[in-house]
Short mmCIF file of C-alpha atoms in Angstrom, two decimals:
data_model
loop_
_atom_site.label_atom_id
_atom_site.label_comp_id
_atom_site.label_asym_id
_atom_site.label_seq_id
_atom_site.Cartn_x
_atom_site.Cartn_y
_atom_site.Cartn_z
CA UNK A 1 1.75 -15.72 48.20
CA UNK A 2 -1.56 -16.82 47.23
CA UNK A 3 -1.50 -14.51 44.20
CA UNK A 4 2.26 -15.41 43.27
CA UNK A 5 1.06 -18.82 42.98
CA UNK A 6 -1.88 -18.07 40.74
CA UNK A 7 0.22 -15.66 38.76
CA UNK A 8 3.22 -18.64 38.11
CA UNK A 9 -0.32 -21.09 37.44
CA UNK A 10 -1.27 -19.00 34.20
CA UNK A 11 1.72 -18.36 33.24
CA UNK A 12 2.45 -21.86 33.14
CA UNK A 13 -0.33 -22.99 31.71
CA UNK A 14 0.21 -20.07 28.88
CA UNK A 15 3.96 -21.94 28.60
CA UNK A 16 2.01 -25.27 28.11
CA UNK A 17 -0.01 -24.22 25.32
CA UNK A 18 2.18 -23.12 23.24
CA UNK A 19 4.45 -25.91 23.34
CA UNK A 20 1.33 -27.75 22.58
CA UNK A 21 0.27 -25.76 20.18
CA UNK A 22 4.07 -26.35 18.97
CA UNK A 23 4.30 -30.01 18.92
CA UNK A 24 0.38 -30.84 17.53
CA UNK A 25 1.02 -32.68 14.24
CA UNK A 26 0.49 -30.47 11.27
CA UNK A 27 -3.29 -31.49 9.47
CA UNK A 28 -3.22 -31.59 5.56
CA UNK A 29 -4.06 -28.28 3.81
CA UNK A 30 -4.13 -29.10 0.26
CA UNK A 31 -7.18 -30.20 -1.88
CA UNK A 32 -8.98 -29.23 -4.94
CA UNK A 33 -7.93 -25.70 -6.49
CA UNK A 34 -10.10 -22.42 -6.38
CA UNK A 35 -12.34 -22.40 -9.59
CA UNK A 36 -11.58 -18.57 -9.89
CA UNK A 37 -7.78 -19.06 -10.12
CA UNK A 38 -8.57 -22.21 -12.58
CA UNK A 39 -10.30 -19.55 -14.88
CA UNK A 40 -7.74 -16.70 -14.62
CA UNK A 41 -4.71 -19.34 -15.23
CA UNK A 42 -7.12 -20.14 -18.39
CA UNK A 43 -6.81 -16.72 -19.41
CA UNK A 44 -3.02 -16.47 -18.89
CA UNK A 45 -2.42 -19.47 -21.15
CA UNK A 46 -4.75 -18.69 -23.72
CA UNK A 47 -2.81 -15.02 -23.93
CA UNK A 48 0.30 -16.25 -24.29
CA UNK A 49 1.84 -14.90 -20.62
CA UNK A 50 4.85 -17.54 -19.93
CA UNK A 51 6.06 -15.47 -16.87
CA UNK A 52 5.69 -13.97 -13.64
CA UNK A 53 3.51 -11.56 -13.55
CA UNK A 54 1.25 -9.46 -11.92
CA UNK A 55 -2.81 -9.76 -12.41
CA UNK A 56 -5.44 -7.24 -11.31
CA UNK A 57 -8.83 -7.96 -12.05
CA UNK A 58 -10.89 -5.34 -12.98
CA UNK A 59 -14.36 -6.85 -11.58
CA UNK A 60 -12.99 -6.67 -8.52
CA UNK A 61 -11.17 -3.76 -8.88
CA UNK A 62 -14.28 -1.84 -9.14
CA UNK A 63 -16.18 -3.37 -6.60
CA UNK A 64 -13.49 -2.12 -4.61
CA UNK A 65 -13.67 1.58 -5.91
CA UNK A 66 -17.87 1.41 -4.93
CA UNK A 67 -17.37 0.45 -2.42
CA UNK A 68 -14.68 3.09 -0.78
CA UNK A 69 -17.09 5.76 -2.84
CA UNK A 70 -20.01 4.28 -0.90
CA UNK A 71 -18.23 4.78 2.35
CA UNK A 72 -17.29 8.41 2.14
CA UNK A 73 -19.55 11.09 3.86
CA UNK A 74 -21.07 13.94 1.62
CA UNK A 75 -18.72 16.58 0.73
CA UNK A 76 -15.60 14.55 1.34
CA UNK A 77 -13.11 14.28 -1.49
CA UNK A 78 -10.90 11.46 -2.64
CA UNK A 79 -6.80 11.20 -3.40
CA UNK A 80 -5.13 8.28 -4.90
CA UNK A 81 -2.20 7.10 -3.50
CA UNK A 82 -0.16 6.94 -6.84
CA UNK A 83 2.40 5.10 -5.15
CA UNK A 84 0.36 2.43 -3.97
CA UNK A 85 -1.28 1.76 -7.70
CA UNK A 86 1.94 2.54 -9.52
CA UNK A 87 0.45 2.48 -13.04
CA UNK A 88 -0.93 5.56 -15.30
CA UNK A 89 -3.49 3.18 -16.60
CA UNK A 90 -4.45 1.72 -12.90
CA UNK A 91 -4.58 5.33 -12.39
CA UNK A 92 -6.22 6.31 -15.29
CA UNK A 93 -9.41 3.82 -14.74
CA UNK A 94 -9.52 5.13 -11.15
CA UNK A 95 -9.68 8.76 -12.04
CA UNK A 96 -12.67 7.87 -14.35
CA UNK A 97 -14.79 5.65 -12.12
CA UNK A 98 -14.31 7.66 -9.23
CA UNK A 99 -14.30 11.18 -10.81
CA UNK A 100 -11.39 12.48 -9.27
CA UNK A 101 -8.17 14.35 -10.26
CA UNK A 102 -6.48 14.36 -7.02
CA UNK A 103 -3.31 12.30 -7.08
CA UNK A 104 -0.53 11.68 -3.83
CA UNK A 105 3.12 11.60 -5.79
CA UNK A 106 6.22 10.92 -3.57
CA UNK A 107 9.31 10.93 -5.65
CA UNK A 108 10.89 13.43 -8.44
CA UNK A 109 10.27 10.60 -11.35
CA UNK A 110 6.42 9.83 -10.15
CA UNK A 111 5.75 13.81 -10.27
CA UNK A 112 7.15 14.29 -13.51
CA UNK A 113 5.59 11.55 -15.19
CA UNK A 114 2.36 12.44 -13.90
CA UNK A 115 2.76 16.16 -14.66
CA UNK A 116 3.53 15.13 -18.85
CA UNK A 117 0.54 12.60 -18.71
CA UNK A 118 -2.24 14.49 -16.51
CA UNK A 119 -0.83 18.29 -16.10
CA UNK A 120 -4.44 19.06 -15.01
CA UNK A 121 -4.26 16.42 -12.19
CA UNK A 122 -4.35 17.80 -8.86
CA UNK A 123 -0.68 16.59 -6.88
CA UNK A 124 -0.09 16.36 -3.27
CA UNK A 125 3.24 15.40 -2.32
CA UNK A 126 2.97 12.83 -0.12
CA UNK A 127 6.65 12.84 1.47
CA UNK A 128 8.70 15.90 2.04
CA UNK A 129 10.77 16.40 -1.53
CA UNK A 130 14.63 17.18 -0.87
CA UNK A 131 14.75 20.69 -2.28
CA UNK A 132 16.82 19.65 -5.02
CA UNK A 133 14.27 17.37 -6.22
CA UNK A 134 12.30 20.20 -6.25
CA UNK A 135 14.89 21.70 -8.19
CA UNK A 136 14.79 19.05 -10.81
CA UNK A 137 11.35 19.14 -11.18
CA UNK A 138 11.59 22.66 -12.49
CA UNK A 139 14.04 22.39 -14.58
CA UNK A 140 13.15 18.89 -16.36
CA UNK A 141 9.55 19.95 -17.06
CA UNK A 142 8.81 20.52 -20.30
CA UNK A 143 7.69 23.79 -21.56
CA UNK A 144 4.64 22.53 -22.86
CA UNK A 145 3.31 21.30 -19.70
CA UNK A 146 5.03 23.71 -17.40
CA UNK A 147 1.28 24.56 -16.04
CA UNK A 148 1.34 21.24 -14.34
CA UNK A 149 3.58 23.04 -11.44
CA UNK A 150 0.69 25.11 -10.45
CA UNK A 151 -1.32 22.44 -10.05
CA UNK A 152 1.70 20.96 -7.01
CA UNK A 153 1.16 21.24 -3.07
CA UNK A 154 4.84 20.90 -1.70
CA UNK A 155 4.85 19.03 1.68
CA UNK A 156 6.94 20.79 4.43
CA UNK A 157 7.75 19.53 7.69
CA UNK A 158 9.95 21.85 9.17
CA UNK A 159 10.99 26.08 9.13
CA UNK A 160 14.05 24.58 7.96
CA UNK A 161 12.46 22.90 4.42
CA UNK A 162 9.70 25.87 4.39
CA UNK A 163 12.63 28.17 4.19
CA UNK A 164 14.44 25.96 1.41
CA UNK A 165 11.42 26.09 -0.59
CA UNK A 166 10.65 30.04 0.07
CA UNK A 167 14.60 30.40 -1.45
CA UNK A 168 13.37 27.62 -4.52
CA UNK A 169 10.75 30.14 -5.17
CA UNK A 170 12.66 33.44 -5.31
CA UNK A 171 15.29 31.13 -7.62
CA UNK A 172 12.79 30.33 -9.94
CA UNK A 173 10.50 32.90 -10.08
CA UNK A 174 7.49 31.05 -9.06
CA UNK A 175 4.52 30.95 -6.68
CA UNK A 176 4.95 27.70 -4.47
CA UNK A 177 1.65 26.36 -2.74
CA UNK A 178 2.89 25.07 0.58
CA UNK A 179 1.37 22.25 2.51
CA UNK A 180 1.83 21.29 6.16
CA UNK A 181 2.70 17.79 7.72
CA UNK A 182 0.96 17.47 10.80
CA UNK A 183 2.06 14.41 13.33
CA UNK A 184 -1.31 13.23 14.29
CA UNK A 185 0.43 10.27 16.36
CA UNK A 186 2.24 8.00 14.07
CA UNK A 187 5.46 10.12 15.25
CA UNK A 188 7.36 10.17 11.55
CA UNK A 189 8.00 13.50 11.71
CA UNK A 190 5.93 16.52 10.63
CA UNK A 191 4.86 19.21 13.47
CA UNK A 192 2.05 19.50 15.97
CA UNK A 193 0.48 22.85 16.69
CA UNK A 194 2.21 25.05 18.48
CA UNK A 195 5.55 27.66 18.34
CA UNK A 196 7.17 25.40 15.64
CA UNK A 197 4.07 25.60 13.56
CA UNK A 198 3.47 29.08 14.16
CA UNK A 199 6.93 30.14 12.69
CA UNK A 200 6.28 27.88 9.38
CA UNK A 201 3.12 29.51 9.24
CA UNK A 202 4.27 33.32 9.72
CA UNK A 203 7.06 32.22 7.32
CA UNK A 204 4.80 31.19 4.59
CA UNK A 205 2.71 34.41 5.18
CA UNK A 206 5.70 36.65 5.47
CA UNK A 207 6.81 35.74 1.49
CA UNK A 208 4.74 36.73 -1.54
CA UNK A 209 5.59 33.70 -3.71
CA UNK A 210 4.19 31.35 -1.12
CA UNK A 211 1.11 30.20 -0.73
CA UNK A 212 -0.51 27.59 2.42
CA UNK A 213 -2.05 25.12 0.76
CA UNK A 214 -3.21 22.88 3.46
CA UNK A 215 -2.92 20.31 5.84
CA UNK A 216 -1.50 16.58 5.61
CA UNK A 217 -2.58 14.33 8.33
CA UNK A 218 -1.65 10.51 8.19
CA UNK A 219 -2.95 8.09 10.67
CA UNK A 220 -2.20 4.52 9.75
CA UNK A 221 -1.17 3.88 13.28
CA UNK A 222 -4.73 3.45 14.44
CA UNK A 223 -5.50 -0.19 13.05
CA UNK A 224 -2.64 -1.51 15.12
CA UNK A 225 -3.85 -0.40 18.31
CA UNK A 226 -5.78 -2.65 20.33
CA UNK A 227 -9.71 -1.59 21.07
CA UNK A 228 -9.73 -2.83 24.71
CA UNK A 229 -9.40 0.11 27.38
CA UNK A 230 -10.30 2.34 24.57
CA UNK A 231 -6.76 2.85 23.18
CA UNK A 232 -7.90 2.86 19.94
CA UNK A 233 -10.76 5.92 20.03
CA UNK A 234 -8.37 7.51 22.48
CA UNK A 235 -6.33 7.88 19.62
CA UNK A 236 -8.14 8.61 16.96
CA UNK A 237 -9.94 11.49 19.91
CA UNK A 238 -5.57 12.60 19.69
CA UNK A 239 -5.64 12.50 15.66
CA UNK A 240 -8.42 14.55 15.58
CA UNK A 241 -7.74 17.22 18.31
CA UNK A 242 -4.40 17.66 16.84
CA UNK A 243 -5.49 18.26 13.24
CA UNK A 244 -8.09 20.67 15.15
CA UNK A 245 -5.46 22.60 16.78
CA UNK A 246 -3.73 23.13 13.87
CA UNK A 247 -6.85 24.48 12.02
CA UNK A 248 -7.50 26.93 14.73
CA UNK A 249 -4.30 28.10 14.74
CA UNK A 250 -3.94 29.01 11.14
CA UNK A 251 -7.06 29.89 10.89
CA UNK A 252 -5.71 32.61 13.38
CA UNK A 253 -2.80 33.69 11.01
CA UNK A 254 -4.14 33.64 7.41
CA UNK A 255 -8.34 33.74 8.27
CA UNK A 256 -11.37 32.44 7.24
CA UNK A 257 -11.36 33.04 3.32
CA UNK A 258 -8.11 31.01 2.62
CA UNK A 259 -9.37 28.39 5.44
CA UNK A 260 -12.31 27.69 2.95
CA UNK A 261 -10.31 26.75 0.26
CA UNK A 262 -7.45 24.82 2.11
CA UNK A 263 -6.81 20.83 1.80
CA UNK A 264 -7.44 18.86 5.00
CA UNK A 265 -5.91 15.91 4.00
CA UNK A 266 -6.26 12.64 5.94
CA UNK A 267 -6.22 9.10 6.33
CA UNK A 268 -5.24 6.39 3.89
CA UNK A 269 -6.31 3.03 2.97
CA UNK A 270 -6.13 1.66 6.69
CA UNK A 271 -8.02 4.16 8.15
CA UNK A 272 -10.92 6.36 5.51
CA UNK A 273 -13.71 4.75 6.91
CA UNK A 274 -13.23 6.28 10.21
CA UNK A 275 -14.03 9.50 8.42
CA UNK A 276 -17.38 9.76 8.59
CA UNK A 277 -17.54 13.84 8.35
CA UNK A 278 -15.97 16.81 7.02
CA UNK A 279 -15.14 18.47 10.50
CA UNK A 280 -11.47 18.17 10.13
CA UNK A 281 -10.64 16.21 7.25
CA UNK A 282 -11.92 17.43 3.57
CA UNK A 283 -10.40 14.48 1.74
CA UNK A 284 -9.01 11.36 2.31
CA UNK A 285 -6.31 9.68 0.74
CA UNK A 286 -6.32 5.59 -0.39
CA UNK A 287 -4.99 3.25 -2.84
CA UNK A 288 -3.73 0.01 -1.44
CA UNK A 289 -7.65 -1.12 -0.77
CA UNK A 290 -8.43 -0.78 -3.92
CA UNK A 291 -5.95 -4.10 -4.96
CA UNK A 292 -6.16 -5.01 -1.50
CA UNK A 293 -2.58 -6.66 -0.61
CA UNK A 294 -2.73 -9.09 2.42
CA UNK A 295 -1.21 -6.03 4.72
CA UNK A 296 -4.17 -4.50 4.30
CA UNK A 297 -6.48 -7.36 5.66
CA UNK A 298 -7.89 -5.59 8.28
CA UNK A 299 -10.65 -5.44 10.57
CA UNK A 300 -12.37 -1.78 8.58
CA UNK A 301 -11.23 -3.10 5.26
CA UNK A 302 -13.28 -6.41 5.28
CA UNK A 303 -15.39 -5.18 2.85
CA UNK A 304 -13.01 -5.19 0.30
CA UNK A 305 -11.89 -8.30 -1.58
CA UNK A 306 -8.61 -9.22 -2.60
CA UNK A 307 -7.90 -7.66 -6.42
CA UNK A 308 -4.13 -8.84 -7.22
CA UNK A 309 -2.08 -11.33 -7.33
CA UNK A 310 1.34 -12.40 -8.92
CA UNK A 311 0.78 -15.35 -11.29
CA UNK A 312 3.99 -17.96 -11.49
CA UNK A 313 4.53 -20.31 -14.19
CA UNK A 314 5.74 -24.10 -12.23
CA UNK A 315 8.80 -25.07 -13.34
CA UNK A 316 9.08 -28.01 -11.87
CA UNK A 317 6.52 -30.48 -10.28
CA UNK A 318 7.73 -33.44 -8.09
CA UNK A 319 6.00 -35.94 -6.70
CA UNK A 320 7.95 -36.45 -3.49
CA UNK A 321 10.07 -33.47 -1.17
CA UNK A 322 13.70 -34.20 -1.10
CA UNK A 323 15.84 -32.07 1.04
CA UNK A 324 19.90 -31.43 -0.50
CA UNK A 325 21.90 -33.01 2.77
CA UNK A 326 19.36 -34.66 4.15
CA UNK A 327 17.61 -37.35 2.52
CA UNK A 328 17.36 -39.38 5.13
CA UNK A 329 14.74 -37.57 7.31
CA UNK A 330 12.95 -37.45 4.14
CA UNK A 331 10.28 -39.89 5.40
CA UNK A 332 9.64 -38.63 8.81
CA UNK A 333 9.31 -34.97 7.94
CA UNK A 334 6.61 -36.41 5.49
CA UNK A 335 5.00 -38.23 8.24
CA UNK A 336 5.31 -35.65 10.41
CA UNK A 337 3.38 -32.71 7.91
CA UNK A 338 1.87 -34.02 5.41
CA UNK A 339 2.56 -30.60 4.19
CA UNK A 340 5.61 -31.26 3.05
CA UNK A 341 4.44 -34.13 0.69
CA UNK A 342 4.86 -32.91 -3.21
CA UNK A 343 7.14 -29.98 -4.06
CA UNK A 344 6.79 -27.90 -6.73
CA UNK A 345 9.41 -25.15 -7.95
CA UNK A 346 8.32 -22.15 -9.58
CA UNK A 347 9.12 -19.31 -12.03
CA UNK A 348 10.78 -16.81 -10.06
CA UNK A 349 10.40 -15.99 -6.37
CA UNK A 350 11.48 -14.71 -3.17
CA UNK A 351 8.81 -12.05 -3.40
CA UNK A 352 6.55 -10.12 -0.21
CA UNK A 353 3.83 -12.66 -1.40
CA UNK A 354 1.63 -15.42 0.60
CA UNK A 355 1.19 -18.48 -1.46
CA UNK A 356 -3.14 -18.67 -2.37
CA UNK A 357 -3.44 -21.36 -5.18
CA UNK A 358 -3.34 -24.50 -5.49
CA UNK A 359 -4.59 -24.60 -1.69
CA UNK A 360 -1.92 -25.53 1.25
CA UNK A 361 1.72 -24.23 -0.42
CA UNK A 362 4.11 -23.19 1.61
CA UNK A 363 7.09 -21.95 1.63
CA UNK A 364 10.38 -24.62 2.92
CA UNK A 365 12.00 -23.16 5.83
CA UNK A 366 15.11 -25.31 5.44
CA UNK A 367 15.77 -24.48 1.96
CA UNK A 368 15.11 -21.51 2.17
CA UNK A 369 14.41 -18.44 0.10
CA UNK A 370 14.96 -18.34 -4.07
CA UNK A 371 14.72 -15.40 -6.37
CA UNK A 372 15.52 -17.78 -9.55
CA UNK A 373 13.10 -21.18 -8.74
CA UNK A 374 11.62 -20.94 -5.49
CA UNK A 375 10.55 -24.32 -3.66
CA UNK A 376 6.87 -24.60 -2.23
CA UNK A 377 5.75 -27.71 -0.70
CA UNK A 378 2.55 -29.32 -0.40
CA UNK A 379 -0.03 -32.28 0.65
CA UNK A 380 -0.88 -35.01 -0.83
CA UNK A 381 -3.55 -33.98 -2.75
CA UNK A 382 -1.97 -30.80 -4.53
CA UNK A 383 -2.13 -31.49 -7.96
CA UNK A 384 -0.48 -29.07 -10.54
CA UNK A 385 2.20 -29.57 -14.04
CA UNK A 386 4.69 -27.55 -15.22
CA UNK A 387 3.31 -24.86 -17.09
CA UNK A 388 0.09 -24.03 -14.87
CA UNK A 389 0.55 -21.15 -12.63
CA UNK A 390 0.74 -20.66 -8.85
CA UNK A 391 -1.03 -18.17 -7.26
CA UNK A 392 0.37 -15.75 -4.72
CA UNK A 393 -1.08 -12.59 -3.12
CA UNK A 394 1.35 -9.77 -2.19
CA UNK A 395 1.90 -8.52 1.08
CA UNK A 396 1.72 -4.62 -0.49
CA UNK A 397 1.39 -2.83 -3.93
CA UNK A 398 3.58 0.00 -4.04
CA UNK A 399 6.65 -2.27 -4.47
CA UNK A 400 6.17 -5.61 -5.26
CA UNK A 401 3.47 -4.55 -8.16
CA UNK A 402 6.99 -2.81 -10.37
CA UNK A 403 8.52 -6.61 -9.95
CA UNK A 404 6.41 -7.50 -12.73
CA UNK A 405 6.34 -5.24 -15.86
CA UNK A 406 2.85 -4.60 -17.26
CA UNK A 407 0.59 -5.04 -15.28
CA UNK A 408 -2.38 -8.34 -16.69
CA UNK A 409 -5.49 -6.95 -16.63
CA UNK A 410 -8.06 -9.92 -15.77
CA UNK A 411 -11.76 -9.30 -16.65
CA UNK A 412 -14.65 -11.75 -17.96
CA UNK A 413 -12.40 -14.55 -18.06
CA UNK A 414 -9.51 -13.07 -20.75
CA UNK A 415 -6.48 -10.65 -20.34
CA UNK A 416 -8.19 -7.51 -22.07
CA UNK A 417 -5.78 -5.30 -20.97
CA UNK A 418 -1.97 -4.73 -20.00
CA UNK A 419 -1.00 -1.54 -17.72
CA UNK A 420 2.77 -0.07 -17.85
CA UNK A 421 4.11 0.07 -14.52
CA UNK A 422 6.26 3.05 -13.27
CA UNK A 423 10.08 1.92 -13.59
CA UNK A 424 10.54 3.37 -10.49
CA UNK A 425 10.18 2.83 -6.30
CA UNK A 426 11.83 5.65 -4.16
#
């Protein structure tokens, strides 16, 4: 009874708080604007941007790039996520500051582009392709960059796809290199060792136009789970025995000389600092932390600063919040949060994005959501005209940065440079 009571005590107390925490008054937020975003709107004026748009500033950028370079272990290699920097020339200064030709491609339109501009280029699919995507590929590549196709690891996660893709080969007349999804815990599919890996392996051994490439091992599960009781290294202990299993047991079918040369891929942005060796993993694959979206504020990330935002011209600035239907609780919403003071209606909207600059916006709960001119509110002391920009940082990159067209390259206080987006997402 004793510990009943004490149970029903904390929760109760727990209860308490948070309608506390529920009913406290709301403090002002807003004040003086960021000198950095001052500068960059600056820029934006001065060239002639009038729109939403998305801004990546190089400084940053490649402070970002050092410093995932200066976290990776000797010997380990590096793969962009293309789909989380969705621009040839994001990609493009990437590849030449971090001296690396390994892309990640996940759809038929990404591949192809990427196989015109860089056939050399390394390319790891980073989702199983349908077969007839695969199918495409082949026959939309031009002839003068067919060699690019060489240069392709296929992702298979099943006997099923490995035996589509053996039949793709014998089609076309071409040598397929073969690489293996592994479920290392984040349970999206992909195979663990065992009989199901041991057929796709005998498979790929069995036909003389494939090839086994490798391994693909993504983890982005581990961030999530909490450190107390060890969860988290329990986990990542799981990630790695499984990718060790699977080594061992191809390693067992196909032998030491093609084991030297396979990919071990692993990781991405949430997680390539936890590689600190070259045991299992050979590479690692990031992106996202290189722009750093707010998704990606995390705990082995810190060290990397925030390197986009979208950049919204104000439409409208008003000096008082009025609410359609409801006027008359005007007043006491004000004097309840000072927060919802000034309003201010932007360029645009309705985008994964968290408000940065001018300090305190927010979004209005009660009006809700606009793709055309979306309301933010703010204190008393925001202080911004039509025609200066709000700030907003995305929630991730691989979507929200083809909202935008080119991309506004921000560097030294001027737009030096504008990057074509892919016109594509799946």
């Amino acid at each position: 009874m004793l510990e009943f009571s004490r149970r029903n005590l904390i929760l109760g107390g727990a209860a308490l708080a948070g309608v506390t925490a529920l009913m406290m008054k709301p403090g002002d937020k807003s004040g003086p604007r960021d000198a950095y975003f001052l500068d960059v709107q600056k820029a934006l004026i001065a060239a002639g941007i009038a729109m939403p748009t998305m801004v990546v500033d190089r400084a940053r950028l490649n402070a970002n790039i050092d410093t995932l370079k200066g976290f990776l272990p000797p010997g380990m290699g590096y793969r962009i996520v293309a789909k989380s920097l969705p621009s040839l020339g994001l990609i493009d200064h990437i590849r030449k500051r971090t001296g690396t030709d390994r892309l990640m491609t996940f759809n038929l339109p990404m591949l192809l582009e990427i196989s015109q501009a860089i056939p050399e280029a390394s390319q790891l699919l980073g989702k199983p392709l349908p077969v007839q995507a695969a199918r495409q590929y082949f026959e939309q590549l031009p002839l003068e960059v067919s060699g690019a196709a060489d240069n392709i690891q296929w992702l298979v996660d099943t006997p099923e796809r490995v035996a589509q893709y053996a039949a793709l080969a014998d089609e076309f007349g071409r040598d397929l290199a073969l690489n293996v999804e592994l479920d290392v815990g984040l349970h999206r599919g992909g195979v663990v060792p065992g009989e199901v890996l041991g057929a796709m392996l005998a498979a790929i051994i069995a036909h003389p136009r494939l090839s086994f490439a490798g391994f693909m091992g993504y983890d982005p599960h581990i961030p999530s789970l909490p450190t107390a009781m060890g969860w988290r290294e329990r986990a990542m202990k799981g990630v790695r025995k499984t990718y060790a299993d699977a080594l061992v047991q191809a390693g067992e079918v196909f032998g030491a000389d093609v084991m030297a040369g396979i990919t071990r891929n692993a990781a991405g942005s949430p997680t390539y600092r936890t590689y600190q060796d070259t045991e299992i993993a050979s590479e690692v694959s990031a992106g996202s932390c290189l722009v750093k979206p707010t998704h990606f504020d995390t705990e082995l990330l810190e060290p990397h600063v925030p390197a986009s935002f979208i950049a919204t011209p104000v439409i409208k600035s008003l000096p008082v919040t009025h609410m359609p239907g409801l006027e008359f609780a005007d007043g006491a919403t004000r004097a309840w949060n000072p927060n919802a003071s000034k309003t201010v209606f932007i360029y645009g909207g309705n985008w994964l994005a968290d408000p940065v600059d001018p300090p305190g916006l927010e979004y209005n709960k009660t009006f809700g959501r606009s793709s055309n001119q979306e309301m933010l509110n703010g204190g008393p002391e925001l202080e911004i005209s039509p025609d200066e920009f709000v700030f907003l940082r995305p929630h991730q990159s691989e979507a929200v940065f083809l909202q935008f067209g080119d991309i506004a390259v921000y560097e030294g206080g001027a737009i030096v440079d504008r990057w074509p987006v892919f016109d594509y997402s799946a």
